[in-house]
XYZ file of C-alpha atoms in Angstrom:
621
model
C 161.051 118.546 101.150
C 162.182 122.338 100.227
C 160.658 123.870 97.301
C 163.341 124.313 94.897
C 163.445 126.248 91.652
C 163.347 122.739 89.369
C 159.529 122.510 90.924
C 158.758 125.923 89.242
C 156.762 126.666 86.187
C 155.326 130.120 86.773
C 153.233 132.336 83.727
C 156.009 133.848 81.962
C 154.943 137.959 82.540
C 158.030 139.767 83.260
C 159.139 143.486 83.187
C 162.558 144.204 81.543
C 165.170 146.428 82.529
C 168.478 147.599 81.260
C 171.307 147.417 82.919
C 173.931 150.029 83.526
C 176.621 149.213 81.571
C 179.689 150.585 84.269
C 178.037 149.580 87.390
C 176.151 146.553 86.828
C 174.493 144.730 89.791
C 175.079 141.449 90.380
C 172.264 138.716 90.643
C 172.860 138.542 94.376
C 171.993 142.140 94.203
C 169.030 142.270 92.796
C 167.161 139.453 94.911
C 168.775 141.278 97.704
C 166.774 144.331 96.376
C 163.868 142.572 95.575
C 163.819 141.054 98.959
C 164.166 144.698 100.823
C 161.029 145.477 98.967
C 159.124 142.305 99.846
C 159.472 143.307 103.478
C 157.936 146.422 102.852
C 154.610 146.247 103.572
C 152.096 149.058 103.446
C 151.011 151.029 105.981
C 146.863 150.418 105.101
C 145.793 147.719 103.034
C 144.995 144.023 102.791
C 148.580 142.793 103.442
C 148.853 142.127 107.268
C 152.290 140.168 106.816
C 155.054 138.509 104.545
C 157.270 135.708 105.680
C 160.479 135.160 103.297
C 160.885 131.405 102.870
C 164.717 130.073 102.831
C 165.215 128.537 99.280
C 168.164 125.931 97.592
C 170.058 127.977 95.434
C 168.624 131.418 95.603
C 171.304 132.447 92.533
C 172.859 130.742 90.340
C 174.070 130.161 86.548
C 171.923 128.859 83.689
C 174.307 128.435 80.932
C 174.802 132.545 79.894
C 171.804 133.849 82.444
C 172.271 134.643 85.537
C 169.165 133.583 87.892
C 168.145 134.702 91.059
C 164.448 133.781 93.178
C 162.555 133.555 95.995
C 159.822 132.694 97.565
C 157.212 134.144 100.383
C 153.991 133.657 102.115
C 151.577 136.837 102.486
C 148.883 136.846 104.630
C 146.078 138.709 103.756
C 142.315 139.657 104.704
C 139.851 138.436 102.449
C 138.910 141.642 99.956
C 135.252 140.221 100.017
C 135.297 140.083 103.836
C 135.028 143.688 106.289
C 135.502 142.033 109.758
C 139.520 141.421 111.189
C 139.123 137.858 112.249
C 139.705 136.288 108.766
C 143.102 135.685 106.903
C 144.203 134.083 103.916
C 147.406 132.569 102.643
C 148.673 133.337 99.342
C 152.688 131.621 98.388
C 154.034 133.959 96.184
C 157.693 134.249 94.118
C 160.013 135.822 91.966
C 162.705 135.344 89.797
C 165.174 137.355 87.813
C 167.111 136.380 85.078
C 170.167 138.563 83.645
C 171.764 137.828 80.679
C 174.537 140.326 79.113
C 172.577 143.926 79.492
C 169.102 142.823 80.085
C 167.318 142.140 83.300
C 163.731 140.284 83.192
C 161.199 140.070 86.360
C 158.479 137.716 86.804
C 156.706 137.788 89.642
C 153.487 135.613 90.700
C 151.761 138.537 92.521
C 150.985 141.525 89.792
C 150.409 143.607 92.359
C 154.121 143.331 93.921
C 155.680 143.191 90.212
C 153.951 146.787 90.574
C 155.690 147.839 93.709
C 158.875 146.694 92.089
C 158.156 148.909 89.169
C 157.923 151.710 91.134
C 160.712 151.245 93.044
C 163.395 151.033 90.207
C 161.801 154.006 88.693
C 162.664 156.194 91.494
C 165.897 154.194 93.443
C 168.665 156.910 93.586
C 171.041 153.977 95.369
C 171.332 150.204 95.925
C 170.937 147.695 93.369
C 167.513 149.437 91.410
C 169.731 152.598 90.847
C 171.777 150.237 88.718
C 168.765 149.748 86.384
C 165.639 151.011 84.357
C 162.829 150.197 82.664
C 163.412 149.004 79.249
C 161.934 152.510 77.201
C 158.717 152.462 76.027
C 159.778 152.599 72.335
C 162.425 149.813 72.357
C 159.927 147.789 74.371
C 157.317 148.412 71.394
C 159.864 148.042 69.132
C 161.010 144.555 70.220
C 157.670 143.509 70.979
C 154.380 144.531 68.801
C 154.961 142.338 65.739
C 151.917 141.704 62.982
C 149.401 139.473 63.286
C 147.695 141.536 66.073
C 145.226 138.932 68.193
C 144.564 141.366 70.903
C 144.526 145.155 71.382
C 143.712 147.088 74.251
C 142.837 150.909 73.561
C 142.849 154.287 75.423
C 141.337 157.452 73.964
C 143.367 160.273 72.900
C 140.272 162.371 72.523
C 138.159 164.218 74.660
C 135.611 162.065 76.471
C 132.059 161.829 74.766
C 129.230 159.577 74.727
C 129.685 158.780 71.512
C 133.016 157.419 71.512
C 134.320 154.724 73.960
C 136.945 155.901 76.416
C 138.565 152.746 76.057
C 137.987 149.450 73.978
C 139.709 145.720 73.885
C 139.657 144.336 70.361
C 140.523 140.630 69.264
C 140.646 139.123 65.944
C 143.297 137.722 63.602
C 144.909 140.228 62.386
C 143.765 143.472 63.750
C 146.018 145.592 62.174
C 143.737 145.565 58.952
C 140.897 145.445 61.371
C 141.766 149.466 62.729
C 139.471 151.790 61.180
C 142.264 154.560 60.173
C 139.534 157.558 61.109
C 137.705 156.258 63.724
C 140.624 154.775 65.811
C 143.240 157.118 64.820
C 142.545 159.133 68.171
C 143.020 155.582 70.401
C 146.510 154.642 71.418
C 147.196 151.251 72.457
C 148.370 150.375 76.171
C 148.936 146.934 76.046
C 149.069 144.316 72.603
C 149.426 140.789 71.444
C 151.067 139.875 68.407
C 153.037 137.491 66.848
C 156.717 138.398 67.102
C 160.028 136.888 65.917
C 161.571 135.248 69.137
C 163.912 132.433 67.665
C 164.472 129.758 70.672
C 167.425 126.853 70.113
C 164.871 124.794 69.680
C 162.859 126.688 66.798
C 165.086 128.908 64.684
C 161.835 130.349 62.770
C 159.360 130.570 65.632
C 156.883 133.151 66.100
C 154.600 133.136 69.062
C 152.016 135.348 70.198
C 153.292 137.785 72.372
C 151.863 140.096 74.835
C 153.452 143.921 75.710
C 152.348 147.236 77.576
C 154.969 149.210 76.732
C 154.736 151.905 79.319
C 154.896 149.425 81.675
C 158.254 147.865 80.467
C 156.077 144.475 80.540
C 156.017 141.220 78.434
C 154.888 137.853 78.898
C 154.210 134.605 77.204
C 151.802 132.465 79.028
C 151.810 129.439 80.918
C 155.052 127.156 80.587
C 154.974 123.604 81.655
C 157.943 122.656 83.766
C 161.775 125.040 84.642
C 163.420 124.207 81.896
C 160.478 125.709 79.326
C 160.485 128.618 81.752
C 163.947 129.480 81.916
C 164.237 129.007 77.581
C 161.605 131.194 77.057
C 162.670 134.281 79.355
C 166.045 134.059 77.658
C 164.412 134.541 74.677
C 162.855 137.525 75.357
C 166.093 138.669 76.988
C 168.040 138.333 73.479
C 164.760 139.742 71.449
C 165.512 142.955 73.926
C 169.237 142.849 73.552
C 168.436 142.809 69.537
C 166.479 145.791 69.633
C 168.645 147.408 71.911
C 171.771 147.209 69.756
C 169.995 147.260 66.773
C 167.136 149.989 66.831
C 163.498 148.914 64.609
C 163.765 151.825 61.402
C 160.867 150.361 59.608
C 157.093 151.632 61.380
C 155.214 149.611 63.615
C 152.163 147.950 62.447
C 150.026 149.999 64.606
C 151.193 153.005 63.117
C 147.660 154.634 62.020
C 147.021 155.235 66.140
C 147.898 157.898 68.305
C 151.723 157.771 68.955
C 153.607 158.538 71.998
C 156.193 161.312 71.827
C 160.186 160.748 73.927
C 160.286 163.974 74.117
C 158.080 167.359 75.757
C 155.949 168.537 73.164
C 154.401 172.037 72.342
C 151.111 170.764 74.454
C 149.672 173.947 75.079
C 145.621 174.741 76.117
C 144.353 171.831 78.177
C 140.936 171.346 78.414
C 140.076 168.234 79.898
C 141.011 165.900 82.669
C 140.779 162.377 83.864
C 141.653 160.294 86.347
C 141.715 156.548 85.440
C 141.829 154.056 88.647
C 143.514 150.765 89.036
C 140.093 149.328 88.326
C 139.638 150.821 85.211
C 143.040 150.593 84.239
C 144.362 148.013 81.061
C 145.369 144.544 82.156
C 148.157 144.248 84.534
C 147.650 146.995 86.942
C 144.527 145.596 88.407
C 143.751 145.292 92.076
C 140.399 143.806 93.374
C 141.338 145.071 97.078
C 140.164 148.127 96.396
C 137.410 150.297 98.088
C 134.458 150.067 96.825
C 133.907 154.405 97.132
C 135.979 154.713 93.924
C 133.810 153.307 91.789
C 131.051 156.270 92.813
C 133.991 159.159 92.962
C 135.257 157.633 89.750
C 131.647 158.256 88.320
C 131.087 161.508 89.749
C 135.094 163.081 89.636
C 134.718 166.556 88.129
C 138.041 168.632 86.885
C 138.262 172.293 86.208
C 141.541 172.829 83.950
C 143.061 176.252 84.261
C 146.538 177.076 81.312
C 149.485 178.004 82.518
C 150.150 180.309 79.683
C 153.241 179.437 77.270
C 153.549 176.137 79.106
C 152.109 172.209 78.979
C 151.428 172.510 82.683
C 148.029 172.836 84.031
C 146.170 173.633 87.467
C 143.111 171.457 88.540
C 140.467 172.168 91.055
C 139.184 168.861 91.651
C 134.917 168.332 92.404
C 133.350 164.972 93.914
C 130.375 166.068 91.883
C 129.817 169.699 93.320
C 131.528 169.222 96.080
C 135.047 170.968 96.102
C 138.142 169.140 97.242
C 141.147 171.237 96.568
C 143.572 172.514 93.665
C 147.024 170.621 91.863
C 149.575 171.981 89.877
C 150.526 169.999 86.924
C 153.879 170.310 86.040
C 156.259 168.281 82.987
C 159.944 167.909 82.318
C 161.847 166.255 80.109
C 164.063 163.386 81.168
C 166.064 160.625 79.721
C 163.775 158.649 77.632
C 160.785 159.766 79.896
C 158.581 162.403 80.829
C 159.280 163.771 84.559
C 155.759 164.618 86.330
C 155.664 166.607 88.837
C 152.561 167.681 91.285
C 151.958 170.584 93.330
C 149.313 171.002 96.128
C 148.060 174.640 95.524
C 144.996 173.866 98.063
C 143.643 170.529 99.401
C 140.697 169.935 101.886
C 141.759 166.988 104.129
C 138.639 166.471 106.102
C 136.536 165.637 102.937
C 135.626 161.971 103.040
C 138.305 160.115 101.371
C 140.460 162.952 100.977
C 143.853 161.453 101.483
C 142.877 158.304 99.100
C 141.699 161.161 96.234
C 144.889 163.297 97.024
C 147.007 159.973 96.411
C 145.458 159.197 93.270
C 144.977 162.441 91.360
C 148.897 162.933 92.249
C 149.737 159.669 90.500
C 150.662 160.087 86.680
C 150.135 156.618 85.453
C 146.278 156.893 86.603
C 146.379 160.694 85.144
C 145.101 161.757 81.396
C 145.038 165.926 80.071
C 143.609 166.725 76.618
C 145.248 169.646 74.909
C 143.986 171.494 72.592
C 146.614 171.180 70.406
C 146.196 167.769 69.812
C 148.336 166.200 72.291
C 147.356 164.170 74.871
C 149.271 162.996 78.627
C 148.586 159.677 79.587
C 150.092 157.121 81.915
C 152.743 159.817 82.048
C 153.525 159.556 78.228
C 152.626 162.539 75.415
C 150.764 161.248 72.833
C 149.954 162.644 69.493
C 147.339 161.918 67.170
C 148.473 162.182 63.441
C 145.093 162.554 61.825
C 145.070 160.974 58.341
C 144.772 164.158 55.665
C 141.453 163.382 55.142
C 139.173 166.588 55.054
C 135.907 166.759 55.878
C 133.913 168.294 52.569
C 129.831 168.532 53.080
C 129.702 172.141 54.338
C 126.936 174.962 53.729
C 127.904 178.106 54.359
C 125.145 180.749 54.938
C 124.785 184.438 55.358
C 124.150 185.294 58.944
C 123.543 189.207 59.082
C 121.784 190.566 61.452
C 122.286 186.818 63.726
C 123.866 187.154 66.874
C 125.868 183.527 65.738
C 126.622 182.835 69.873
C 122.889 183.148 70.675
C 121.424 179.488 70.088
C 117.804 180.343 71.135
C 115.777 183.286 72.226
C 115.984 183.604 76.362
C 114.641 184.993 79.661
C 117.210 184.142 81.343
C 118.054 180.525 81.349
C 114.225 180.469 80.159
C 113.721 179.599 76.636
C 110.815 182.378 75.608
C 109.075 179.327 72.943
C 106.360 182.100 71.847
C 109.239 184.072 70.793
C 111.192 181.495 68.560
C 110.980 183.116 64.875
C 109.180 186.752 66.035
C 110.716 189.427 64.242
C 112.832 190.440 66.590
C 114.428 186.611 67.544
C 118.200 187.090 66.227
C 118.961 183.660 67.836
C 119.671 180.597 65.648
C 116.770 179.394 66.497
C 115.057 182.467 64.981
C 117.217 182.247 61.496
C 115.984 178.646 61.511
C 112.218 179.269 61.925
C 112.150 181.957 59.331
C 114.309 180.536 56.571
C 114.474 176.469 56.761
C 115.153 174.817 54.125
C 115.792 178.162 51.634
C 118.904 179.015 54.626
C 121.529 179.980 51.726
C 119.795 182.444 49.840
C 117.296 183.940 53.121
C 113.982 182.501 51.199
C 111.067 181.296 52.802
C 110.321 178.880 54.737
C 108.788 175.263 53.427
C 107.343 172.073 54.647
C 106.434 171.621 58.002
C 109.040 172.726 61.155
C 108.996 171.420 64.723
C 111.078 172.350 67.259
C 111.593 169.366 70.276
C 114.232 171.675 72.301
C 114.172 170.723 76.061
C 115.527 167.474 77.536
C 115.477 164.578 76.041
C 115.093 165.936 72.702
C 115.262 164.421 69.290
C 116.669 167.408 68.152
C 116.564 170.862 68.167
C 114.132 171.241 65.295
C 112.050 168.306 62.906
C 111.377 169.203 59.167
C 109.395 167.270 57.241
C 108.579 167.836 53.516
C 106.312 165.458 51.321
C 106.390 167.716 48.287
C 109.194 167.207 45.333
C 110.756 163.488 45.140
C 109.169 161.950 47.734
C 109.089 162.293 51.771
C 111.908 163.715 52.990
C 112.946 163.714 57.222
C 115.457 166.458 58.400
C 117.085 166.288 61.854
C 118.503 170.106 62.522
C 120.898 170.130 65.512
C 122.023 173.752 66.674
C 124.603 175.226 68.487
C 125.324 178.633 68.911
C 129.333 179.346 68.927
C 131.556 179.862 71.683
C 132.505 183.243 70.262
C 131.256 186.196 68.417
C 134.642 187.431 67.239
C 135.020 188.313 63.876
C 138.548 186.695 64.079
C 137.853 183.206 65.825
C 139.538 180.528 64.669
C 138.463 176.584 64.474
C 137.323 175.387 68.177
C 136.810 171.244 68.278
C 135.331 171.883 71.601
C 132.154 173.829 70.098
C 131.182 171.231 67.936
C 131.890 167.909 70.128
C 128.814 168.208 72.082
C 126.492 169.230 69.374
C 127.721 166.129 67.224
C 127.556 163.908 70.286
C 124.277 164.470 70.240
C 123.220 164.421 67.019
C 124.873 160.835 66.591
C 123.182 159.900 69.836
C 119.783 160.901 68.254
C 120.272 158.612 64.832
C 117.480 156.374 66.125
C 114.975 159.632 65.352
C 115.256 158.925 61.846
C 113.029 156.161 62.273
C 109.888 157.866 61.263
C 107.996 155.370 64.113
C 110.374 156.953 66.363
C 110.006 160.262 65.829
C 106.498 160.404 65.295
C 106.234 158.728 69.147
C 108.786 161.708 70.478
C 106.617 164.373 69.266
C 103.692 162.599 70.293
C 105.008 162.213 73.798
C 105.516 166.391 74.253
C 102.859 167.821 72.072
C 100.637 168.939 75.202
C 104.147 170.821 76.569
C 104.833 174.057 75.689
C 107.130 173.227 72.696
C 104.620 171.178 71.135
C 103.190 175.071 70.213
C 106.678 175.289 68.310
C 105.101 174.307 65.068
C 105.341 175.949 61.714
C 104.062 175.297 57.888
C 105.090 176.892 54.893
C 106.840 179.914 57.816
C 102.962 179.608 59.221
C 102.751 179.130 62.673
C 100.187 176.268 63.974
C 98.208 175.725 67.172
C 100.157 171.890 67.353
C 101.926 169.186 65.733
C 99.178 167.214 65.127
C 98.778 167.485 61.169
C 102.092 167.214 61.154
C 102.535 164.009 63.482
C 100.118 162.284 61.379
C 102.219 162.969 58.045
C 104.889 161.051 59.749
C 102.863 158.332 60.663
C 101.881 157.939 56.894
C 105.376 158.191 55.535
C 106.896 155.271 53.443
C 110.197 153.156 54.159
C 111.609 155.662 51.224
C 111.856 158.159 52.677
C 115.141 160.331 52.631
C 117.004 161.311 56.103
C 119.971 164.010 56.632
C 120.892 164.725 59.639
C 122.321 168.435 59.917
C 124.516 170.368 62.900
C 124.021 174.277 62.095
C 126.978 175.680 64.441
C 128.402 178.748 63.210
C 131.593 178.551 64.884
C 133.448 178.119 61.796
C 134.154 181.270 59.045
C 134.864 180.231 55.446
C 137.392 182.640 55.486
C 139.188 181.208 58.209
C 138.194 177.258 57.227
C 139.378 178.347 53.571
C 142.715 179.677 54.779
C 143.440 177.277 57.284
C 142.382 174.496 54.476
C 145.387 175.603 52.503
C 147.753 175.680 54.788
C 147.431 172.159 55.925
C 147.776 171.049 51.649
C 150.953 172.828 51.996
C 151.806 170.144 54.762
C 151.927 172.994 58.015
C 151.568 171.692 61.466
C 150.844 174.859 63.289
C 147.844 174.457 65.908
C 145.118 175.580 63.502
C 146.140 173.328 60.859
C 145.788 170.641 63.613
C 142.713 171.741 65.313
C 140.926 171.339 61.972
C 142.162 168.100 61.283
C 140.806 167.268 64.482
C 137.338 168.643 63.708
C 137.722 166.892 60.330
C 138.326 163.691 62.156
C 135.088 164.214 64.612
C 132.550 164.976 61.615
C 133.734 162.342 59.241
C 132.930 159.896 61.949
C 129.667 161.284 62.428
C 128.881 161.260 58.779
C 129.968 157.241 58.753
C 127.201 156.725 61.620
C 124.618 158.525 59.558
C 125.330 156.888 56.788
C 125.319 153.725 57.961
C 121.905 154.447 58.705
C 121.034 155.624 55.062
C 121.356 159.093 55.557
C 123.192 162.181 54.618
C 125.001 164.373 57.009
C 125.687 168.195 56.563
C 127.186 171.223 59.121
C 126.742 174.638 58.221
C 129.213 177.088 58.779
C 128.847 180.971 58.809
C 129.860 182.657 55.350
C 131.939 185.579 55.963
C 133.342 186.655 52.601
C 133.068 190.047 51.961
């Protein structure tokens, strides 16, 4: 007997399209579209063949909608399997439902609903010229309700080790869940909620949902038989119409995280890149057929970012490690409710191993992510923008640092750090201020308490002080950083301080006095372990001082402080005011970005039980 549609119940995940009001296709149309692009088949890959099946009824009329399906057999080799003389069957189908302005897709096979994607985004004629995605806003708007079950996140940030380039969170209601400073640099790529979809059947009923917006893509679940099918996609259809003709005014419930922007922004200064493959990628753009190579260029991939001054566009000279494979422009437009990509080869090395599959992938903008330093981020070929909560960061020092060169961080030979030097009298390094002044740093005093410095790989941190003297033991992590610039007129730079907090939160398990003691064990025969000062004496070795440690209570007190001079008062001050006056110029935002990085470090410290400083150069006159 022929399959017919009645014997259907497929998992409701469907991508939604507007029509075009003027020119609408009919249903006869679309299949006929869809159908052209099932006999495409690509010119490397798995798929060795697809055989369209003749079906009852391949359109017809559901009450309002408008269906149209069909059905196909792909053959396949196996993706665990490297020889040619195995294949494998997979049935596939499709079906599309139009009802009034609103088109939905669901297809069996992701990776064709994919294909499909791709193919209305850039159809200039036929049938997919007659349509587009649903936008990503009226998608989100329809479609991320309350009662948030599960999130999947993407950074907005720069990449560190410290923060999670991506994350998938469940729970109840996850919108309460969101830590506003932490999170506020994620934005989500795919959600699901509970959402108002009322069915004839329940006038009140709100399921749970599931969207990725950029992806025009919804779905629902399982259904049990055609009829459940065919009810539910209408639904979504008129929840789609709804938004359409009546646009969401009150904010989404997700509102605290990075938000993405219809329009070209300001994004000025990149100075990051990633590419993101389809194995890496948020549910719904998976495919286990790939290579297994990208996993190990994925892990290696290297980008050096070059401005394109007074624009958002960028140039990348792209590394497999240290290996150099060639150079892409970057370029952005705006177009109707999207952002137009467009990339440039400036220089490309074809005879590289896997050059062509790199080319393809770093040209593709839904695998492609650029940090600015203006707070915007492209991703999935979307702007984003963080909107960091007005939430300043308030445990500063500022010291004196006369006579400091502030961009030196230790005394060197070269790349050589000279460790006999560290202190001397003629050591204007960081390193050098901190020998000869920690803890009295404000007012230049002495020295006090014992000082160990554990630079090198691998370190705890740059220096150890430990004082017993006063109230009671007290542990003192010192990370330091010399700044990017010397200038007298630099402003706030994130960038300097992201790797020196990275790696001060990385090192919170040194505040374990077991721990530490057992790190400065481990190097006191090395050259550093001659590093070693008490009272601003210097000692043959760290063992007095090892031993203190080993003696120390549970009550003892722990800070954990980043000394990176990057930031003037003057400037932090003035650009302090500006941002209670409610500007949004790039310095306003840069700071609220370094705000955003330190208050999260101070949360990690104190969740740990101890305090967290940075000190900052005082310039006033």
């Amino acid at each position: 007997m022929p399959v017919t549609h009645e014997d259907c119940a497929p998992y409701l995940s469907a991508i939604l399209c507007v029509v075009q009001v003027n020119a609408a296709p009919t249903i006869a149309q679309v299949r006929s579209a869809i159908l052209a692009e099932a006999r495409r088949i690509p010119a490397a890959g798995p798929i060795l063949s697809r055989r369209i099946a003749n079906v009852p009824n391949p359109t017809f009329a559901q009450g309002q909608t408008m269906v149209g399906w069909l059905r196909y057999t792909e053959i396949r080799r196996p993706a665990w399997y490297v020889g040619n003389d195995l294949e494998e069957e997979r049935q596939q189908a499709a079906f599309a439902l139009i009802k009034g302005d609103v088109l939905a897709i669901t297809f069996t096979d992701p990776a064709f609903r994919n294909s499909v994607a791709g193919a209305i985004r850039k159809a200039t004629d036929g049938a997919f010229a007659k349509l587009r995605l649903m936008p990503q806003k009226q998608v989100g708007d329809a479609f991320v309700g309350s009662g948030v079950r599960t999130i999947w996140l993407s950074g907005a940030h720069h990449r560190t080790t410290t923060k999670a380039d991506s994350k998938v969170l469940s729970g109840l209601e996850l919108e309460s869940a969101l830590d506003p400073l932490e999170d506020q640099t994620y934005y989500f790529s795919s959600v699901r909620s509970q959402v108002p979809i009322p069915t004839d059947m329940d006038a009140d009923a709100r399921p749970v949902v599931g969207a990725n917006p950029r992806n025009a893509r919804v779905w629902l679940g399982p259904t049990t038989d055609w009829g459940d099918f065919a009810a539910r996609t209408e639904a979504l259809i008129n929840a789609a119409a709804h938004t359409i003709a009546v646009p969401r005014t009150t904010p989404s419930s997700l509102s605290l995280l990075a938000q993405p922007l219809g329009t070209l922004p300001n994004a000025r200064e990149p100075y990051d890149m990633a590419v993101f493959f389809p194995e890496a990628a948020p549910i719904g753009d998976e495919d286990a057929d790939d290579a297994g190579w990208l996993h190990d260029f994925r892990d290696a991939a290297r980008f050096e970012l070059h401005s394109i001054e007074g624009t958002s566009a960028v140039e990348a000279t792209i590394f497999w490690g240290d290996d150099e494979y060639g150079r892409l422009r970057y370029e952005f437009s705006a177009a109707a409710d999207t952002i137009e990509t467009s990339v440039q080869v400036v220089a490309w090395d074809s005879e590289k191993p896997h050059a062509d599959d790199i080319l393809r992938y770093c040209r593709n903008p839904d695998l492609l992510t650029i940090y600015y330093d203006t707070g915007h981020t492209f991703a999935r070929g979307v702007f984003y923008e963080t909107r960091f909560r007005d939430a300043p960061f308030k445990a500063w020092k500022w010291v004196r640092l006369n006579n400091i060169r502030v961009d030196a961080e230790k005394p060197l030979a070269g790349r050589k750090l000279l460790v006999p030097n560290i202190g001397g009298e003629n050591d204007t390094s960081l390193f050098g201020f901190v020998a000869r002044h920690w803890p009295n740093i404000e007012n230049h005093g002495q020295p006090g308490g014992w000082l160990a410095c554990d630079d090198g790989s691998m370190e705890s941190a740059d220096f150890i002080h430990f004082d017993n003297n006063g109230d009671g033991p007290n542990l003192t992590l010192i990370h330091v950083k010399g700044s990017g610039s010397s200038s007298a007129n630099r402003g706030v730079s994130v960038t300097d301080y992201e790797v020196v907090v990275s790696q001060a939160v990385k090192n919170l398990r040194y505040l374990d006095r077991g721990n530490i003691g057992e790190k400065l064990t481990s190097t006191k025969n090395n050259q550093i372990g001659t590093a070693v000062w008490h009272n601003g004496v210097r000692q043959q070795n760290r063992d007095a001082l090892i031993e203190l440690l080993n003696q120390a209570g549970s009550s003892m007190k722990k800070t954990v402080v980043v000394l990176q001079p990057s930031v003037r008062r003057v400037d932090h001050e003035a650009t302090r005011a500006l941002a209670q006056q409610g500007a949004t110029i790039d310095r306003v935002r840069r700071l609220q970005q370094l705000d955003a990085l330190l208050l999260s470090a101070r949360t990690e410290c104190y969740g740990l039980g101890a305090d967290f400083y940075v000190v900052g150069q005082d310039d006033r006159p």
